[in-house]
mmCIF file of C-alpha atoms in Angstrom:
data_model
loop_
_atom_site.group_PDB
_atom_site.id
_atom_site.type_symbol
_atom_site.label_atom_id
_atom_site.label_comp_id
_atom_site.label_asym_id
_atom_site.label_seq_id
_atom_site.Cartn_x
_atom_site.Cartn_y
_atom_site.Cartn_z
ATOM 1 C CA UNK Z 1 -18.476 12.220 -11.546
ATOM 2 C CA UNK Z 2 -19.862 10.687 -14.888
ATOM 3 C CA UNK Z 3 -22.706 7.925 -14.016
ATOM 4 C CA UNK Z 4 -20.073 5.142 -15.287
ATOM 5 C CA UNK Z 5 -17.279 6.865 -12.630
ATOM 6 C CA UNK Z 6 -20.029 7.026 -9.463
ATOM 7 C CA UNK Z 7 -21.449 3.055 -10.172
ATOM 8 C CA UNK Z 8 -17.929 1.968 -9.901
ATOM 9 C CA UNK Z 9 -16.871 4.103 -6.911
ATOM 10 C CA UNK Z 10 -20.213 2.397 -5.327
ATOM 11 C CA UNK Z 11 -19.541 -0.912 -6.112
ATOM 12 C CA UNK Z 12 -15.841 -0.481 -4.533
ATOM 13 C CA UNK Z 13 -16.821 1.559 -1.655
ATOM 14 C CA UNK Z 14 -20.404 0.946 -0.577
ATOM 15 C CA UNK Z 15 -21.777 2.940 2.083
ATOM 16 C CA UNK Z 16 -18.339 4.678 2.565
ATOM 17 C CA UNK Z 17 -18.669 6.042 -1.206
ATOM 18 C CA UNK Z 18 -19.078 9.114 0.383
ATOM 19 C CA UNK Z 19 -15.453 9.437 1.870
ATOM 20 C CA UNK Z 20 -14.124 8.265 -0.904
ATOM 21 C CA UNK Z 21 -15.939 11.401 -2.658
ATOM 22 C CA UNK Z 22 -14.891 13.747 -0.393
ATOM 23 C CA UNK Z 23 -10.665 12.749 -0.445
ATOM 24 C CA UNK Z 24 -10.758 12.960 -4.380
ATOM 25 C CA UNK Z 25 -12.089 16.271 -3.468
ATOM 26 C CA UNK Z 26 -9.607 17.217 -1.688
ATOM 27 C CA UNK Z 27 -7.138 16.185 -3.740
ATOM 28 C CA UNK Z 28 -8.643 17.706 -6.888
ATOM 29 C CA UNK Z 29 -8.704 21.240 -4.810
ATOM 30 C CA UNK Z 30 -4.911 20.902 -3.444
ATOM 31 C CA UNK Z 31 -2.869 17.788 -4.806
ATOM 32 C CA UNK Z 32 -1.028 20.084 -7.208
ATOM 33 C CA UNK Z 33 -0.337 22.789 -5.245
ATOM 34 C CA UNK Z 34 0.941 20.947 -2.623
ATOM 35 C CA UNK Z 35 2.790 19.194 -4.373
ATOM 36 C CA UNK Z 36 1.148 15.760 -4.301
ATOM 37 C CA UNK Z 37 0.086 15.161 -7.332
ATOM 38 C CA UNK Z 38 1.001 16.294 -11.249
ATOM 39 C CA UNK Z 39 -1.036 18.778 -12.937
ATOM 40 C CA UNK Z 40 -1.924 16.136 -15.702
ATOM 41 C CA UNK Z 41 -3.753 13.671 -13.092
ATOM 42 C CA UNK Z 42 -6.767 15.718 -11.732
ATOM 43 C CA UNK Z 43 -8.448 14.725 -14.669
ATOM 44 C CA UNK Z 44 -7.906 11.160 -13.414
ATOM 45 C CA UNK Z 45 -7.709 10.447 -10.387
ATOM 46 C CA UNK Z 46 -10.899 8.175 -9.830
ATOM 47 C CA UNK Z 47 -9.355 5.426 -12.526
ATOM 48 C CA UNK Z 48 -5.652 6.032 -12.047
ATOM 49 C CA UNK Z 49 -5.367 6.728 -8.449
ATOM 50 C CA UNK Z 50 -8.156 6.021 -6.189
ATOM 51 C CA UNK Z 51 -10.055 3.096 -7.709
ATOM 52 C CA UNK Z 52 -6.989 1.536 -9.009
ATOM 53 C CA UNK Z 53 -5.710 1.924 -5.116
ATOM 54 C CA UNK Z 54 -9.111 0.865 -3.745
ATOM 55 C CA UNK Z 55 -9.107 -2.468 -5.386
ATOM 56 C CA UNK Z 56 -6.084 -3.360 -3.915
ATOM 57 C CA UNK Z 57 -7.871 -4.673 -0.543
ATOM 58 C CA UNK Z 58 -8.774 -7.907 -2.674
ATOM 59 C CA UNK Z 59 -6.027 -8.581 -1.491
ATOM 60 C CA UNK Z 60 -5.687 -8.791 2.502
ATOM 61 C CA UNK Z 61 -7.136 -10.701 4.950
ATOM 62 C CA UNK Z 62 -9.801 -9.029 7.573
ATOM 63 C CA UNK Z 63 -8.443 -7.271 10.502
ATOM 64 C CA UNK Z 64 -5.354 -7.042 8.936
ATOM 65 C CA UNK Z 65 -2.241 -5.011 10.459
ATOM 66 C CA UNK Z 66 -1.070 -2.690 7.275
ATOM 67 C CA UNK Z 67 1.382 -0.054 6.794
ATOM 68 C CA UNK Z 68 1.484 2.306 4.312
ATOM 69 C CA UNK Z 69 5.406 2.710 3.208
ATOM 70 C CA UNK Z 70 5.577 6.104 1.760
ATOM 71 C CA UNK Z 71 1.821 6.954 1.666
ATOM 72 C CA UNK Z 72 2.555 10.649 0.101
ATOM 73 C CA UNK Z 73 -0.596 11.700 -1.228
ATOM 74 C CA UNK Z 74 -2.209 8.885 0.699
ATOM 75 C CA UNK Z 75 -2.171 5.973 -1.994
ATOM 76 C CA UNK Z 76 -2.809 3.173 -1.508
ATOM 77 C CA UNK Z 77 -3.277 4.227 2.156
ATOM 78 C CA UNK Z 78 -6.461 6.475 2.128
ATOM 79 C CA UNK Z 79 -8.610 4.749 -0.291
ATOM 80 C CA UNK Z 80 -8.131 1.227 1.605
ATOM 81 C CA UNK Z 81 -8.718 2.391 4.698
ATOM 82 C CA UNK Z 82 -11.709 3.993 3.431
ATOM 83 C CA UNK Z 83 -13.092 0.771 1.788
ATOM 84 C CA UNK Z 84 -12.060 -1.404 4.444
ATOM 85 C CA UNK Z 85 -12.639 0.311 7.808
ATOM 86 C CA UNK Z 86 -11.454 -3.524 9.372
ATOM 87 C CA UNK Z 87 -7.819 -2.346 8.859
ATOM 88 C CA UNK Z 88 -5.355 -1.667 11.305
ATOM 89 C CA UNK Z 89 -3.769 0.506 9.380
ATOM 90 C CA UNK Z 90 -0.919 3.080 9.594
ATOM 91 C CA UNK Z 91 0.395 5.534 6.870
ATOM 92 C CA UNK Z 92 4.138 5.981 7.045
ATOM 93 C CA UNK Z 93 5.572 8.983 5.410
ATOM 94 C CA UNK Z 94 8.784 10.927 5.480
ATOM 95 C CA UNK Z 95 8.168 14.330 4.344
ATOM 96 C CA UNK Z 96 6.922 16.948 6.802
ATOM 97 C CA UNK Z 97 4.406 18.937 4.329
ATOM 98 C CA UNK Z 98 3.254 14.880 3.109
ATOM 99 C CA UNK Z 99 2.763 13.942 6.925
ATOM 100 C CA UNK Z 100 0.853 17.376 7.470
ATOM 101 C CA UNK Z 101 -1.455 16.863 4.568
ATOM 102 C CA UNK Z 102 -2.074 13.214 5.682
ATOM 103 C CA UNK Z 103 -3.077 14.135 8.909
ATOM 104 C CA UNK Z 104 -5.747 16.819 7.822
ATOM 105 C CA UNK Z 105 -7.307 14.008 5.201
ATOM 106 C CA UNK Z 106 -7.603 11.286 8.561
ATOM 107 C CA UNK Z 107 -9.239 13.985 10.539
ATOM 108 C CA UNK Z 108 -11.404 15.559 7.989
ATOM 109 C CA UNK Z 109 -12.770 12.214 6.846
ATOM 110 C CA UNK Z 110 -12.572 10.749 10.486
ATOM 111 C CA UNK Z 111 -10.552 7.951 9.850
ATOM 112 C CA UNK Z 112 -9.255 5.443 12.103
ATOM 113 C CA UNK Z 113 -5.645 5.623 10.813
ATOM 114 C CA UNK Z 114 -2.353 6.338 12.654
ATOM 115 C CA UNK Z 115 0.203 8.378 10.516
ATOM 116 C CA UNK Z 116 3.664 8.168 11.404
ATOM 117 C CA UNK Z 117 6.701 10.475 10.039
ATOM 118 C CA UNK Z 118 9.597 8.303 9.313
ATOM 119 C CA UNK Z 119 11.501 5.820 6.553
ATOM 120 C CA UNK Z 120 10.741 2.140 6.797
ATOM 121 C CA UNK Z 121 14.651 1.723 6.797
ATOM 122 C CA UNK Z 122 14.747 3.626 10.255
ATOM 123 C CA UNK Z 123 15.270 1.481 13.350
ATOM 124 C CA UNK Z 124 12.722 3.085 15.840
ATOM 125 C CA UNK Z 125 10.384 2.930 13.042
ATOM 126 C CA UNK Z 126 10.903 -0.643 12.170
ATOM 127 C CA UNK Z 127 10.827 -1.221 16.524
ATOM 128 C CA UNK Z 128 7.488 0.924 16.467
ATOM 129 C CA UNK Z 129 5.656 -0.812 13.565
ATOM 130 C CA UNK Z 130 7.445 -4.765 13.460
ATOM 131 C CA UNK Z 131 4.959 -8.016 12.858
ATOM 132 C CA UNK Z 132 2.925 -6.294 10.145
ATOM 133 C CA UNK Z 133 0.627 -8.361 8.496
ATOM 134 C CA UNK Z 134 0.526 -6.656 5.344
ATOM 135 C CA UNK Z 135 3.313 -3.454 3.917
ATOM 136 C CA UNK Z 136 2.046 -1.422 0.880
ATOM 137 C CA UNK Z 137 3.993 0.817 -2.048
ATOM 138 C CA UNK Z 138 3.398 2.595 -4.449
ATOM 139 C CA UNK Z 139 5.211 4.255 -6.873
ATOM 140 C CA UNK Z 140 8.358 4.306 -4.041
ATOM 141 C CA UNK Z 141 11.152 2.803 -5.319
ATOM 142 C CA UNK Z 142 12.294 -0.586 -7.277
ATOM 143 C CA UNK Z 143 11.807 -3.437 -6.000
ATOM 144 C CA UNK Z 144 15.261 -4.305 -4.734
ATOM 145 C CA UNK Z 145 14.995 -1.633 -2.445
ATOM 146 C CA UNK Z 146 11.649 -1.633 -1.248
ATOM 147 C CA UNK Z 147 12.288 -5.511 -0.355
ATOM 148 C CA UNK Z 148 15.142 -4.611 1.545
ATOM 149 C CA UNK Z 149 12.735 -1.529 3.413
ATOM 150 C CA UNK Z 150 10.104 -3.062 3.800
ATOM 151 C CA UNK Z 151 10.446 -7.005 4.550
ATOM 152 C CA UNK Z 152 11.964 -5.858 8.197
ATOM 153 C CA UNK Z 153 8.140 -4.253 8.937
ATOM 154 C CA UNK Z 154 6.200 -7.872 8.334
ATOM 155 C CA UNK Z 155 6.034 -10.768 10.359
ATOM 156 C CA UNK Z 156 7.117 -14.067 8.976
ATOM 157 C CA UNK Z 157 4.661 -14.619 6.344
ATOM 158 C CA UNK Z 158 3.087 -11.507 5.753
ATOM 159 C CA UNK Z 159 3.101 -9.636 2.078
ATOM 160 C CA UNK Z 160 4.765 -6.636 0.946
ATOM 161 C CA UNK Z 161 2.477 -5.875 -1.812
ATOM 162 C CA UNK Z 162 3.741 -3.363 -4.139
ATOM 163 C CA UNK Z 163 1.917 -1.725 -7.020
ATOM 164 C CA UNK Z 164 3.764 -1.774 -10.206
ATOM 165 C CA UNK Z 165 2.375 -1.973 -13.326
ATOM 166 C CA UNK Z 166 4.180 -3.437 -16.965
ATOM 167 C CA UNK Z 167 7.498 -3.635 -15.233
ATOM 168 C CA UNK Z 168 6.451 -6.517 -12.044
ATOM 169 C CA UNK Z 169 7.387 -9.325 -13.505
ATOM 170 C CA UNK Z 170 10.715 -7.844 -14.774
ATOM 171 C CA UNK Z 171 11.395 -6.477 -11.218
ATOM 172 C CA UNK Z 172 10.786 -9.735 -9.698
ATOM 173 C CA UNK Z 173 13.099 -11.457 -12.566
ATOM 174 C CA UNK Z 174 16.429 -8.922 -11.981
ATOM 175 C CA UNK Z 175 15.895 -8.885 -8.471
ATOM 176 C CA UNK Z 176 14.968 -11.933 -7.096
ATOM 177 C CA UNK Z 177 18.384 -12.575 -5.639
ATOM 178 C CA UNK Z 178 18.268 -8.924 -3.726
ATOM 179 C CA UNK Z 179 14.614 -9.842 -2.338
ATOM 180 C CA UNK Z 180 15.800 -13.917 -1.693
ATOM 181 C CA UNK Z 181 18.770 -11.782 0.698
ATOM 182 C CA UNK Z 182 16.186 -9.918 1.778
ATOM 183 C CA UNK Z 183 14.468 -12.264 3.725
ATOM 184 C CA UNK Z 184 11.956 -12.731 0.786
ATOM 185 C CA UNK Z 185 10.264 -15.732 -0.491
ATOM 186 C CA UNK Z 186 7.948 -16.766 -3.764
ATOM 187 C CA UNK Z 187 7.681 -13.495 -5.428
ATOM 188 C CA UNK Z 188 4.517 -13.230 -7.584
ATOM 189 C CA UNK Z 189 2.555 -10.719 -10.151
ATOM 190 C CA UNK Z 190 -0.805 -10.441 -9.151
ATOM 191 C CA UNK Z 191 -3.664 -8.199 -10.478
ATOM 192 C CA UNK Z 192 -6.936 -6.703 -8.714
ATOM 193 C CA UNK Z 193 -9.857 -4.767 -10.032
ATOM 194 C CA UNK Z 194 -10.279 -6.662 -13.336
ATOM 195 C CA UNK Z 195 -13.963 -6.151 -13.350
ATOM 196 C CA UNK Z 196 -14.074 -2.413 -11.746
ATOM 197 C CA UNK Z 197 -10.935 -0.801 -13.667
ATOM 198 C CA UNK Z 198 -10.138 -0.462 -17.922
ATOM 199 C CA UNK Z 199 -6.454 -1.109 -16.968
ATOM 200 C CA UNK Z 200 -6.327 -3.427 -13.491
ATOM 201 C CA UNK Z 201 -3.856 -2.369 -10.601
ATOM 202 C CA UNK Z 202 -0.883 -4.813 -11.008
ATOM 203 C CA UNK Z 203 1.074 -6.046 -8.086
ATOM 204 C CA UNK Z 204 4.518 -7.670 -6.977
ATOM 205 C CA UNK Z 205 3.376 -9.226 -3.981
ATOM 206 C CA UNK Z 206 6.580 -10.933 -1.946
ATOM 207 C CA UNK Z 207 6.045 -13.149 1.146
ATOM 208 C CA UNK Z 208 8.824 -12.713 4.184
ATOM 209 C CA UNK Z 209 10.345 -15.992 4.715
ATOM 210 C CA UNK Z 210 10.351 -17.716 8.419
ATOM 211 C CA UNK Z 211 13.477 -17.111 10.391
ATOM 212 C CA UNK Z 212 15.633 -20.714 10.136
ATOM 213 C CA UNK Z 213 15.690 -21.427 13.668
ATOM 214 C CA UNK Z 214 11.781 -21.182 13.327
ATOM 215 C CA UNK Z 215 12.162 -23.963 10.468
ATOM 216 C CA UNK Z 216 14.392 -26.120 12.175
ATOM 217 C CA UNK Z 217 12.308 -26.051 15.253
ATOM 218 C CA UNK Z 218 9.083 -26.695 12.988
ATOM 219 C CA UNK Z 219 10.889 -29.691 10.903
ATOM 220 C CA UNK Z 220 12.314 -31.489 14.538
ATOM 221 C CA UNK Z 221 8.620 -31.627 15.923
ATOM 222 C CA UNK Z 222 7.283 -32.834 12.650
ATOM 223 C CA UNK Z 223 9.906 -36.000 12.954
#
């Protein structure tokens, strides 16, 4: 790492720098063989991939319950639960060789994570991981689908916070009505890592809406 690349991975990950060292690693020695990552982003993963996945924990509470909706390589997954050992936090992943790779990062780095092979659309998945706090993406799918995946995981107002980039507040324009049906409420752009990243990680972050008979019950007792 370059001086400039090291003081930012310490300011993001403190005393768990180290991890955070070691799964770039990793991923430098067999993300494109395996099929994780493109030949084009070895030479960047620290700003691209791991920092600008890091930063994201700016964003959720302490303790939080999180799941990782098709972690893949691990992002966002890995890097926040190596920042933010508080986490509950499970990475949820389709793809057998994905799932495999996952598992060997979590145990190599001794990480308190769960991984889980299945799609968030699944029912025993959605069963196994409901009331979630807090569902990640990246780079899965738009957002009318990933509202529609991922909503079902969180308990009424927790986040589905999904890295985008240029496109988030386009996504949230054209499909606000899909994420409304959705059970989705007061879509937003956010951004983290302004002082830590040249580009910051840009977010759609969606709230799930409380069930009506919750409302109704809430507005009668407020009469």
């Amino acid at each position: 790492m370059t001086g400039e690349v090291d003081a930012r991975v310490e300011r993001v990950f403190g005393e768990h720098s180290a991890k955070a060292v070691e799964f770039t690693a990793m991923l430098t020695e067999h993300g494109v063989e395996r099929g994780l990552i493109g030949p084009r982003e070895v030479d960047r993963l620290w700003e691209r991939h791991v920092l600008n996945s890091a930063v994201v924990a700016e964003l959720l509470p302490q303790g939080s319950k999180v799941v990782d909706v098709g972690s893949g390589a691990g992002l966002p997954g890995i890097p926040l639960a190596i920042a933010r050992p508080d986490l509950e936090l499970v990475l949820l992943e389709p793809m057998a060789r994905r799932v495999a790779w996952l598992a060997e990062v979590v145990d190599a780095l001794g990480l308190q994570v769960e991984v889980v092979r299945g799609r968030a659309e699944e029912g025993p998945v959605r069963k196994r991981l409901a009331d979630r706090d807090v569902v990640t993406a990246r780079a899965v799918a738009p957002l009318e689908r990933l509202a529609g995946w991922c909503l079902p995981l969180l308990r009424p107002g927790g986040h589905l916070v999904a890295l985008k980039g240029e496109s988030a507040q386009e996504e949230i324009d054209r499909d606000a009505e899909a994420v409304r049906r959705a059970g989705g409420v007061r879509p937003r752009v956010a951004s983290c890592g302004g002082d830590v990243l040249d580009v910051p990680t840009t977010l759609v972050v969606v709230e799930r809406a409380e069930p009506a008979a919750r409302k109704d019950r809430r507005a009668r007792k407020a009469r």
